[in-house]
Coordinates of C-alpha atoms and ligand atoms in Angstrom, one line a residue:
Chain A
M889 CA 0.0 0.0 0.0
T890 CA 1.4 3.4 -1.0
A891 CA 0.1 6.7 0.2
P892 CA -0.4 9.3 -2.6
A893 CA 2.2 11.6 -1.2
K894 CA 4.7 8.8 -1.6
T895 CA 4.1 8.3 -5.3
E896 CA 4.6 11.9 -6.0
R897 CA 7.8 11.8 -4.1
S898 CA 9.4 8.9 -6.0
D899 CA 10.5 11.0 -9.0
R900 CA 12.6 13.2 -6.7
Q901 CA 15.9 12.2 -5.2
P902 CA 15.5 12.3 -1.5
A903 CA 18.5 13.9 0.1
R904 CA 18.0 13.1 3.7
L905 CA 16.3 10.4 5.7
V906 CA 14.1 13.0 7.3
D907 CA 12.5 13.9 4.0
L908 CA 11.6 10.3 3.4
F909 CA 10.1 9.9 6.9
E910 CA 7.9 13.0 6.8
H911 CA 5.1 11.2 4.9
G912 CA 5.5 8.0 6.8
L913 CA 6.7 4.5 5.8
D914 CA 4.7 1.3 5.0
A915 CA 6.2 -0.1 8.2
P916 CA 7.7 1.5 11.2
I917 CA 11.4 1.4 11.6
C918 CA 11.1 0.5 15.2
L919 CA 8.3 0.7 17.7
T920 CA 7.7 0.6 21.4
W921 CA 5.9 -2.3 22.8
E922 CA 4.8 -2.2 26.4
L923 CA 4.4 -5.8 27.4
T924 CA 2.6 -5.3 30.7
Y925 CA 1.3 -2.7 33.0
A926 CA 2.6 -4.7 36.0
C927 CA 5.6 -3.1 37.8
N928 CA 7.5 -3.8 41.0
L929 CA 8.2 -0.1 41.3
A930 CA 6.0 3.0 41.2
C931 CA 8.2 5.8 39.7
T932 CA 6.6 9.2 40.2
H933 CA 7.1 10.1 36.5
C934 CA 6.1 6.8 34.9
L935 CA 5.0 7.6 31.3
S936 CA 2.5 4.7 31.2
S937 CA 1.1 5.1 34.7
S938 CA 2.0 1.5 35.4
G939 CA 1.6 -0.6 38.5
R940 CA -1.1 -3.3 38.2
R941 CA -1.3 -5.9 35.4
D942 CA -4.3 -5.5 33.1
P943 CA -6.4 -8.7 32.8
R944 CA -6.9 -8.0 29.1
E945 CA -3.1 -8.0 28.3
L946 CA -2.1 -9.9 25.1
T947 CA -1.6 -13.7 25.6
T948 CA 1.6 -15.4 24.6
R949 CA 0.0 -16.6 21.4
E950 CA -1.3 -13.1 20.5
A951 CA 2.1 -11.6 21.2
K952 CA 3.8 -14.1 18.9
A953 CA 1.3 -13.2 16.2
V954 CA 2.3 -9.6 16.5
I955 CA 6.0 -10.6 16.2
D956 CA 5.1 -12.6 13.1
E957 CA 3.6 -9.4 11.6
L958 CA 6.7 -7.3 12.6
E959 CA 8.9 -9.9 10.9
A960 CA 6.8 -9.7 7.7
M961 CA 6.9 -5.9 7.8
Q962 CA 10.6 -6.0 8.4
V963 CA 10.5 -3.9 11.5
F964 CA 14.1 -3.8 12.5
Y965 CA 13.6 -3.8 16.2
V966 CA 11.2 -3.3 19.1
N967 CA 11.8 -1.3 22.2
I968 CA 10.2 -3.4 24.9
G969 CA 9.1 -1.7 28.0
G970 CA 6.2 -1.6 30.4
G971 CA 5.6 -1.6 33.3
E972 CA 8.5 -4.0 34.0
P973 CA 8.5 -6.3 31.0
T974 CA 10.5 -9.1 32.8
L975 CA 7.5 -9.6 35.2
R976 CA 5.7 -11.3 32.4
P977 CA 6.1 -15.1 32.8
D978 CA 6.6 -15.5 29.1
F979 CA 9.1 -12.6 28.8
W980 CA 12.1 -14.8 27.9
E981 CA 10.0 -16.9 25.5
L982 CA 8.9 -13.8 23.6
L983 CA 12.4 -12.4 23.6
D984 CA 13.8 -15.5 22.0
Y985 CA 10.9 -15.8 19.6
A986 CA 11.4 -12.2 18.4
T987 CA 15.2 -12.5 17.9
A988 CA 14.8 -15.9 16.2
H989 CA 12.6 -14.1 13.7
R990 CA 15.1 -11.3 13.2
V991 CA 13.2 -8.7 15.1
G992 CA 15.8 -7.1 17.3
V993 CA 14.8 -6.5 20.9
K994 CA 15.9 -3.5 23.0
F995 CA 14.3 -3.7 26.4
S996 CA 14.1 -1.3 29.4
T997 CA 14.2 -2.7 32.8
N998 CA 14.6 -1.5 36.4
G999 CA 17.0 -4.4 36.8
A1000 CA 15.2 -6.4 39.5
R1001 CA 15.3 -9.6 37.4
I1002 CA 18.7 -9.2 35.8
T1003 CA 20.3 -12.0 37.8
P1004 CA 23.8 -13.3 36.8
D1005 CA 22.0 -16.1 34.9
A1006 CA 19.7 -13.7 33.0
A1007 CA 22.7 -11.4 32.3
R1008 CA 24.6 -14.3 30.7
R1009 CA 21.7 -15.2 28.6
L1010 CA 21.4 -11.6 27.3
A1011 CA 25.1 -11.3 26.6
A1012 CA 24.9 -14.3 24.4
N1013 CA 22.3 -12.9 22.1
D1014 CA 23.5 -10.4 19.4
Y1015 CA 20.1 -9.2 18.7
V1016 CA 19.3 -8.0 22.2
D1017 CA 20.2 -4.7 23.9
V1018 CA 19.3 -3.8 27.5
Q1019 CA 18.5 -0.4 29.0
I1020 CA 18.8 -0.1 32.7
S1021 CA 16.7 2.8 34.0
L1022 CA 18.3 5.0 36.6
D1023 CA 17.3 8.6 37.3
G1024 CA 19.9 9.7 39.8
A1025 CA 23.7 9.1 39.9
T1026 CA 23.4 8.7 43.7
P1027 CA 20.9 6.7 45.7
D1028 CA 19.2 9.8 47.2
V1029 CA 18.4 11.5 43.9
N1030 CA 17.4 8.3 42.2
D1031 CA 15.3 6.7 45.0
A1032 CA 13.3 9.9 45.5
V1033 CA 11.8 9.4 42.1
R1034 CA 12.1 5.6 41.5
G1035 CA 11.6 4.4 45.0
P1036 CA 13.7 3.1 47.9
G1037 CA 16.3 0.5 47.0
S1038 CA 15.9 1.0 43.2
Y1039 CA 19.4 2.5 42.9
D1040 CA 21.0 -0.6 44.4
T1041 CA 18.9 -2.8 42.2
A1042 CA 19.9 -1.0 39.0
V1043 CA 23.6 -1.0 39.9
R1044 CA 23.5 -4.7 40.8
A1045 CA 22.0 -5.4 37.4
M1046 CA 24.7 -3.4 35.7
R1047 CA 27.4 -5.3 37.6
N1048 CA 25.8 -8.6 36.5
L1049 CA 25.7 -7.5 32.9
A1050 CA 29.3 -6.3 32.9
D1051 CA 30.4 -9.6 34.6
A1052 CA 28.6 -11.6 31.9
G1053 CA 30.6 -9.7 29.3
M1054 CA 27.7 -7.7 27.9
K1055 CA 29.2 -4.6 26.2
N1056 CA 27.6 -1.3 25.5
F1057 CA 24.3 -1.9 27.2
K1058 CA 22.6 1.3 28.0
L1059 CA 22.3 3.3 31.2
S1060 CA 19.1 5.1 30.6
V1061 CA 18.4 8.4 32.3
V1062 CA 15.4 10.7 32.2
C1063 CA 16.8 14.2 32.7
T1064 CA 15.2 16.1 35.6
R1065 CA 15.8 19.2 37.7
H1066 CA 17.5 17.0 40.3
N1067 CA 19.9 15.0 38.2
I1068 CA 21.1 17.6 35.7
P1069 CA 23.9 18.5 38.2
Q1070 CA 24.9 14.8 38.1
L1071 CA 25.7 14.4 34.4
D1072 CA 29.4 13.7 35.0
G1073 CA 28.4 11.2 37.7
F1074 CA 26.2 9.3 35.2
A1075 CA 29.0 9.2 32.7
E1076 CA 31.4 7.8 35.3
L1077 CA 28.8 5.2 36.3
A1078 CA 28.3 4.1 32.7
D1079 CA 32.0 3.9 32.2
R1080 CA 32.5 1.8 35.3
Y1081 CA 30.3 -0.9 33.9
G1082 CA 31.1 -0.6 30.2
A1083 CA 27.7 0.8 29.5
Q1084 CA 26.7 3.6 27.2
L1085 CA 24.9 6.6 28.6
R1086 CA 21.5 7.4 27.2
L1087 CA 19.8 10.7 28.2
T1088 CA 16.2 11.4 27.3
R1089 CA 13.7 14.2 27.9
L1090 CA 11.1 14.1 30.7
R1091 CA 7.7 14.4 29.1
P1092 CA 4.5 15.2 30.9
S1093 CA 3.0 11.8 30.0
G1094 CA 1.2 9.3 32.3
R1095 CA 2.2 10.1 35.9
G1096 CA 4.9 12.3 34.5
A1097 CA 2.1 14.9 34.0
D1098 CA 1.7 15.1 37.8
V1099 CA 5.3 15.9 38.5
W1100 CA 6.4 17.6 35.3
D1101 CA 6.1 21.1 36.7
E1102 CA 8.5 20.3 39.6
L1103 CA 10.8 17.9 37.8
H1104 CA 11.4 19.3 34.3
P1105 CA 14.7 21.1 33.9
T1106 CA 14.7 24.9 34.3
S1107 CA 15.8 26.9 31.3
A1108 CA 19.2 27.5 33.0
Q1109 CA 19.6 23.8 33.3
Q1110 CA 18.6 23.3 29.7
R1111 CA 21.6 25.4 28.9
V1112 CA 23.9 23.3 31.1
L1113 CA 22.6 20.2 29.5
Y1114 CA 23.2 21.6 26.0
D1115 CA 26.8 22.5 26.9
W1116 CA 27.4 19.1 28.4
L1117 CA 26.0 17.4 25.3
L1118 CA 28.2 19.4 23.0
A1119 CA 31.2 18.4 25.1
H1120 CA 30.3 14.7 25.4
G1121 CA 28.0 14.2 22.4
E1122 CA 29.9 11.4 20.7
R1123 CA 29.7 9.2 23.7
V1124 CA 26.2 9.8 24.7
L1125 CA 23.0 8.7 23.1
T1126 CA 20.0 11.0 23.1
G1127 CA 18.0 10.1 20.0
D1128 CA 16.6 13.5 19.2
S1129 CA 15.3 14.1 22.6
F1130 CA 17.0 17.5 23.0
F1131 CA 17.0 18.9 19.5
H1132 CA 15.2 22.0 20.7
L1133 CA 18.4 22.9 22.6
S1134 CA 20.2 23.4 19.3
A1135 CA 18.8 26.9 19.4
Y1136 CA 21.7 27.8 21.7
G1137 CA 24.0 27.6 18.7
E1138 CA 25.5 24.4 17.3
S1139 CA 23.1 21.7 16.4
L1140 CA 23.2 18.3 18.1
P1141 CA 23.2 15.1 16.0
G1142 CA 19.9 13.4 15.3
L1143 CA 16.8 13.4 13.1
N1144 CA 14.6 16.4 12.9
L1145 CA 11.1 15.2 13.0
C1146 CA 8.2 14.1 15.2
G1147 CA 8.1 10.4 14.2
A1148 CA 4.7 9.7 15.8
G1149 CA 2.6 7.5 13.5
R1150 CA 5.2 8.1 10.7
V1151 CA 8.1 5.9 11.6
V1152 CA 7.3 4.9 15.2
C1153 CA 4.3 4.1 17.4
L1154 CA 3.4 2.3 20.6
I1155 CA 1.6 -1.0 21.2
D1156 CA 0.4 -1.1 24.7
P1157 CA -0.1 -4.2 26.9
V1158 CA -3.7 -4.7 25.8
G1159 CA -2.8 -4.3 22.1
D1160 CA -3.9 -0.7 21.6
V1161 CA -1.8 1.1 19.1
Y1162 CA -1.0 4.7 19.9
A1163 CA 1.0 7.2 17.8
C1164 CA 3.8 7.5 20.3
P1165 CA 4.6 6.0 23.7
F1166 CA 4.3 9.4 25.2
A1167 CA 0.8 9.9 23.8
I1168 CA -1.4 7.3 25.6
H1169 CA -4.7 9.1 25.2
D1170 CA -7.8 8.4 23.2
D1171 CA -6.9 11.3 20.8
F1172 CA -3.9 9.4 19.7
L1173 CA -5.4 5.9 19.6
A1174 CA -5.2 4.4 16.1
G1175 CA -6.6 0.9 16.7
N1176 CA -5.8 -2.5 18.3
V1177 CA -3.7 -5.3 17.1
R1178 CA -6.7 -7.6 17.7
D1179 CA -8.6 -5.8 15.0
P1180 CA -9.2 -7.9 11.8
G1181 CA -6.4 -6.3 9.9
G1182 CA -3.9 -6.8 12.8
F1183 CA -1.1 -4.4 13.5
T1184 CA -0.4 -4.1 9.8
G1185 CA -3.9 -2.9 9.1
V1186 CA -3.7 -0.3 11.9
W1187 CA -0.3 1.0 10.8
R1188 CA -1.3 1.3 7.1
A1189 CA -5.0 2.3 7.2
S1190 CA -5.7 4.2 10.4
E1191 CA -7.3 7.6 9.9
L1192 CA -5.2 9.1 12.7
F1193 CA -1.9 7.9 11.2
R1194 CA -2.9 9.2 7.8
E1195 CA -3.5 12.7 9.3
L1196 CA -0.2 12.6 11.2
R1197 CA 1.6 11.8 7.9
T1198 CA 0.3 14.9 6.2
P1199 CA 2.7 17.9 6.4
Q1200 CA 1.9 19.8 9.7
Q1201 CA 0.6 23.3 9.8
G1202 CA 2.7 25.6 11.9
G1203 CA -0.2 27.4 13.6
A1204 CA 1.1 30.0 16.1
C1205 CA 4.7 28.6 15.4
A1206 CA 4.4 29.2 11.6
S1207 CA 5.4 32.8 12.1
C1208 CA 8.6 31.8 13.9
S1209 CA 11.7 32.0 11.8
F1210 CA 12.9 28.7 13.4
Y1211 CA 9.8 26.7 12.4
D1212 CA 11.5 25.0 9.5
T1213 CA 13.9 23.2 11.8
C1214 CA 12.0 23.2 15.1
K1215 CA 8.6 22.3 13.8
G1216 CA 7.1 23.4 17.1
G1217 CA 8.5 20.6 19.2
C1218 CA 6.9 17.6 20.8
M1219 CA 3.2 16.9 20.2
A1220 CA 2.8 14.9 23.4
A1221 CA 4.5 17.5 25.6
K1222 CA 2.2 20.1 24.3
F1223 CA -0.9 18.0 24.6
F1224 CA -0.4 16.9 28.1
T1225 CA 0.5 20.4 29.3
G1226 CA -2.7 21.7 27.8
L1227 CA -1.0 23.7 25.0
P1228 CA -2.3 23.8 21.4
L1229 CA -0.7 21.2 19.2
D1230 CA 0.1 23.7 16.5
G1231 CA 1.8 26.1 18.9
P1232 CA 5.1 26.1 20.6
D1233 CA 6.6 23.4 22.8
P1234 CA 6.3 24.0 26.6
E1235 CA 10.1 24.1 26.6
C1236 CA 10.5 26.3 23.5
V1237 CA 14.0 27.8 23.7
R1238 CA 12.6 31.2 22.7
G1239 CA 10.5 31.2 25.9
F1240 CA 7.1 31.1 24.2
G1241 CA 6.3 27.8 25.9
E1242 CA 6.8 29.3 29.4
E1243 CA 4.6 32.3 28.4
S1244 CA 1.8 30.0 27.3
L1245 CA 2.1 27.9 30.4
A1246 CA 1.9 31.0 32.5
R1247 CA -1.2 32.1 30.7
R1248 CA -2.7 28.7 31.3
A1249 CA -2.7 29.3 35.0
D1250 CA -4.4 32.6 34.6
D1251 CA -7.3 31.4 32.6
G1252 CA -7.7 28.3 34.7
T1253 CA -7.2 25.8 31.9
Q1254 CA -7.2 22.2 32.9
V1255 CA -4.7 19.9 31.2
P1256 CA -5.9 16.7 29.5
H1257 CA -5.1 13.4 31.2
S1258 CA -4.9 9.9 29.9
S1259 CA -7.8 7.7 30.7
V1260 CA -5.4 4.7 30.9
D1261 CA -4.0 4.4 34.4
H1262 CA -2.8 1.3 36.1
S1263 CA -1.2 3.0 39.0
R1264 CA -1.8 1.3 42.4
R1265 CA -4.5 3.9 43.2
T1266 CA -8.0 4.4 41.9
A1267 CA -9.2 8.1 41.5
P1268 CA -10.1 8.7 37.9
R1269 CA -9.0 12.0 36.3
A1270 CA -10.9 14.6 34.4
R1271 CA -10.0 15.9 31.0
T1272 CA -10.5 19.2 29.3
G1273 CA -9.4 20.9 26.1
P1274 CA -6.4 22.9 25.2
V1275 CA -5.9 26.7 25.5
D1276 CA -5.6 29.2 22.7
L1277 CA -2.5 31.3 22.3
V1278 CA -1.1 34.2 20.3
L1279 CA 2.6 34.4 19.5
V1280 CA 4.9 37.4 19.4
R1281 CA 8.5 37.4 18.2
R1282 CA 11.4 38.0 20.4
P1283 CA 13.8 40.1 18.4
D1284 CA 16.8 39.4 20.5
L1285 CA 17.1 35.8 19.3
T1286 CA 18.7 35.1 16.0
A1287 CA 20.2 31.6 16.0
P1288 CA 17.9 28.9 14.8
P1289 CA 16.9 25.9 17.0
V1290 CA 16.8 22.7 15.1
S1291 CA 13.9 20.6 16.2
D1292 CA 12.5 19.5 19.5
C1293 CA 12.7 15.8 19.9
A1294 CA 12.1 13.6 16.9
E1295 CA 10.8 10.8 18.9
D1296 CA 11.9 8.8 21.8
P1297 CA 11.5 5.3 20.3
L1298 CA 14.4 6.2 18.1
A1299 CA 16.5 7.4 21.0
G1300 CA 19.7 5.5 20.8
L1301 CA 19.6 4.9 17.1
R1302 CA 22.4 6.4 15.2
F1303 CA 21.7 7.9 11.8
S1304 CA 24.3 7.9 9.1
Chain B
M1296 CA 40.5 4.2 3.0
T1297 CA 39.7 6.8 0.3
T1298 CA 37.4 4.8 -2.0
V1299 CA 36.5 1.2 -2.3
D1300 CA 38.4 -1.1 -4.6
L1301 CA 35.8 -2.0 -7.2
D1302 CA 37.8 -5.0 -8.4
R1303 CA 37.6 -7.0 -5.3
A1304 CA 34.7 -9.0 -3.7
W1305 CA 32.5 -7.4 -1.1
D1306 CA 29.5 -8.5 0.9
L1307 CA 26.8 -7.1 3.2
H1308 CA 27.8 -7.5 6.8
S1309 CA 26.0 -10.5 8.3
Q1310 CA 24.3 -8.4 10.9
V1311 CA 22.8 -6.0 8.4
S1312 CA 19.1 -6.2 7.6
V1313 CA 17.9 -4.7 4.3
R1314 CA 14.4 -3.4 3.9
P1315 CA 13.3 -2.5 0.3
E1316 CA 11.4 0.8 0.1
P1317 CA 9.8 2.7 -2.8
F1318 CA 12.7 5.1 -2.8
G1319 CA 15.4 2.4 -2.5
A1320 CA 16.0 0.7 0.8
L1321 CA 16.6 1.1 4.5
L1322 CA 19.6 -0.7 6.1
Y1323 CA 19.9 -1.5 9.7
H1324 CA 23.1 -2.8 11.3
F1325 CA 22.3 -4.8 14.5
G1326 CA 25.9 -4.6 15.6
T1327 CA 26.5 -0.8 15.4
R1328 CA 22.7 0.0 15.6
R1329 CA 23.1 2.4 12.8
L1330 CA 20.4 3.1 10.3
T1331 CA 21.1 4.3 6.7
F1332 CA 19.3 4.3 3.4
L1333 CA 20.0 3.6 -0.2
K1334 CA 18.8 6.3 -2.5
D1335 CA 17.7 4.2 -5.5
R1336 CA 16.7 0.8 -6.5
R1337 CA 19.7 0.1 -8.6
L1338 CA 22.0 0.7 -5.6
L1339 CA 19.8 -1.8 -3.8
A1340 CA 20.3 -4.3 -6.7
V1341 CA 24.1 -3.7 -6.5
V1342 CA 24.2 -4.2 -2.7
R1343 CA 22.2 -7.4 -3.0
S1344 CA 24.3 -9.0 -5.7
L1345 CA 27.6 -8.2 -3.9
A1346 CA 27.7 -11.6 -2.3
D1347 CA 27.6 -13.5 -5.5
A1348 CA 29.5 -11.2 -7.8
P1349 CA 33.3 -11.7 -8.2
S1350 CA 33.8 -7.9 -7.8
A1351 CA 31.8 -4.8 -7.0
R1352 CA 32.4 -3.7 -10.6
E1353 CA 30.6 -6.8 -11.8
A1354 CA 27.8 -6.3 -9.4
C1355 CA 27.3 -2.7 -10.7
R1356 CA 27.4 -3.9 -14.3
A1357 CA 24.8 -6.6 -13.6
A1358 CA 22.5 -3.9 -12.1
G1359 CA 22.7 -1.8 -15.2
V1360 CA 25.1 0.9 -13.9
R1361 CA 26.8 2.6 -16.8
D1362 CA 30.5 3.4 -16.9
D1363 CA 29.8 7.2 -16.5
E1364 CA 27.7 6.4 -13.4
L1365 CA 30.3 4.2 -11.7
A1366 CA 31.9 7.0 -9.8
S1367 CA 28.8 7.8 -7.8
Y1368 CA 28.1 4.2 -7.1
R1369 CA 31.6 3.8 -5.9
S1370 CA 31.2 6.7 -3.4
A1371 CA 27.9 5.2 -2.2
L1372 CA 29.7 1.9 -1.6
T1373 CA 32.6 3.7 0.1
A1374 CA 30.2 5.2 2.6
L1375 CA 28.6 1.8 3.2
V1376 CA 32.1 0.3 3.9
R1377 CA 32.9 3.1 6.2
S1378 CA 29.9 2.4 8.3
S1379 CA 30.6 -1.3 8.2
M1380 CA 27.4 -2.1 6.4
V1381 CA 29.5 -3.6 3.6
V1382 CA 32.6 -5.6 4.3
G1383 CA 35.3 -7.2 2.2
R1384 CA 34.9 -10.9 1.2
N1385 CA 37.5 -13.4 0.2
P1386 CA 36.2 -15.1 -2.9
Ligands
SF4_365 S1 11.4 27.9 18.5 FE1 9.5 28.0 19.8 S2 8.1 29.3 18.6 FE2 9.8 28.7 17.2 S3 9.0 26.8 16.1 FE3 10.1 26.2 18.0 S4 8.5 25.9 19.5 FE4 7.7 27.2 17.9
SF4_366 S1 8.1 14.6 19.3 FE1 6.9 14.0 21.1 S2 5.0 13.2 20.2 FE2 6.5 13.3 18.5 S3 7.4 11.2 18.5 FE3 8.7 12.5 19.8 S4 7.9 12.2 21.9 FE4 6.3 11.4 20.5

């Protein structure tokens, strides 16, 4: 199946990957697959509001059918997450099934189940990569967000992986107000265990919405992060998480595009397909892998994905001279902070995001919340619509930002 | 290395997966986790026939690459060798 835009394009020579990706591909390059909502931790910023298993989660047989589809579509790899994916009793079975079918697996874990045995098994498989999540370089900073004992658990897992000879696994850090001062500490920690450091952006998704205001880096810290990335860029993976920081001057490596529904998506534990792992909300729900056409049908025919693959209108950002490269930032970050999708990112380096966030408080706008919540608590949340906003230019800024993030599922991928 | 030797045998790295696309192909290397793309279908044909061709020059010829086009295919192959997508093969 080929979208009309694609046919038109074929007579031009594409110069960059990003041009090819803007209109979407017949199959994702990679996708995020959250295997379960069950989790042994309860991180305050969990993007998927995980905690309890959902009884409707895909069965082993259904999960294998999804892997068969991914193989047929030649999806290069899946980012497996959760919840804590290793809590699924068939986790190892699915991992072996995927890699035997040449679907690479990169999975995120808090490390609780990475025993010496598990580490040896992982080290022996060329098609597996592991990301250990840690959000502080010291126990106090980490455990405040991820829970008591979680630092020691993660470090033990890293030691087991290193002892098993696993090279270049990832130490995965969500950058927050509290850990930006610890960037060197993270790099040392990664070096100590032969891991590669991966830094990503905190997005106001899931429970992350509740803590984003207090946890997201201040604008001064964004500058610190930018300088640090410039100095250490070659050794650190970010995907495109921090492209919006390129406005400070030199651009950071990565792809310059929101990949949601174009080259990436999310399959959640019950088989729902969302445009992006940071966009678990009805507005971004494209279908379910249990639908008659399966995952392939959702990817290729969903109305929502079709819309996302048309060139975006800039809205309030269109008048910004940096729009070409920045494209207004992250759709999910705007949505879950109650900002209009065609306006600036809440962390817009020109300061427009902060202005619109401030206005939001004045007019009493409520931010939308996901209806999907498996936290170990029960109160449902209300949702309301976004706010309007008018943009003005700041004449004192001349350097162009590149883009905000392209998309997190690609974080860690290297483009050449 | 400046450019690849067209007269020797080459092959795709065993950890590289090739996905044909309307514009050419996407290549993903499971070892380096690098993604790249081939800009046209003929380059895809060249890359796919490397394993069985005695030389890269032969692979190009079989894919219909004309002599005046060889230089640009050589530089495309050079880039692929640099990123370890394509590796030397002993025939
Ligand atoms: S720099 Fe700010 S105003 Fe300009 S396009 Fe980006 S988000 Fe919009
Ligand atoms: S820019 Fe935001 S919405 Fe788009 S893919 Fe990245 S995280 Fe998802």
